[in-house]
């Protein structure tokens, strides 16, 4: 559990190379991606160029 340097190891999912290779991310990152995604159809419907 402890390392020789006297610090706790970083166990966050995004810090693991094996998880990155499998495409696994943490829930916080996934939520942020969903909130930042702009649906092109909704954007087109909002525009005045119909």
Coordinates of C-alpha atoms in Angstrom, one line a residue:
X1 CA 0.0 0.0 0.0
X2 CA 2.8 2.4 0.9
X3 CA 5.8 3.1 -1.4
X4 CA 9.4 3.7 -0.4
X5 CA 9.0 7.4 -1.1
X6 CA 6.4 7.6 1.7
X7 CA 3.6 8.7 -0.6
X8 CA 0.4 6.9 -1.6
X9 CA 0.3 5.5 -5.1
X10 CA -2.0 7.2 -7.6
X11 CA -4.9 4.8 -8.0
X12 CA -7.1 7.0 -10.2
X13 CA -8.5 5.3 -13.3
X14 CA -7.1 7.9 -15.6
X15 CA -3.6 7.4 -14.3
X16 CA -3.5 3.7 -15.3
X17 CA -2.0 3.0 -18.7
X18 CA -3.7 -0.4 -18.9
X19 CA -7.1 1.3 -18.4
X20 CA -6.3 3.9 -21.1
X21 CA -5.3 1.1 -23.5
X22 CA -8.7 -0.5 -23.0
X23 CA -10.6 2.8 -23.4
X24 CA -11.8 2.9 -19.8
X25 CA -12.2 6.3 -18.3
X26 CA -13.6 7.6 -15.0
X27 CA -17.3 8.6 -14.6
X28 CA -16.3 12.2 -14.1
X29 CA -14.5 12.3 -17.5
X30 CA -17.4 10.6 -19.2
X31 CA -19.9 13.1 -17.7
X32 CA -17.8 16.0 -18.9
X33 CA -17.6 14.6 -22.4
X34 CA -21.4 14.2 -22.6
X35 CA -21.9 17.8 -21.3
X36 CA -19.5 19.2 -23.9
X37 CA -20.9 17.3 -26.8
X38 CA -22.9 19.5 -29.2
X39 CA -25.6 17.6 -31.2
X40 CA -25.3 18.8 -34.8
X41 CA -29.0 18.3 -35.5
X42 CA -30.0 20.4 -32.5
X43 CA -27.5 23.1 -33.6
X44 CA -28.9 23.1 -37.1
X45 CA -32.5 23.5 -35.8
X46 CA -31.5 26.4 -33.6
X47 CA -29.9 28.3 -36.5
X48 CA -31.9 30.7 -38.7
X49 CA -30.5 29.2 -41.9
X50 CA -33.3 26.6 -42.4

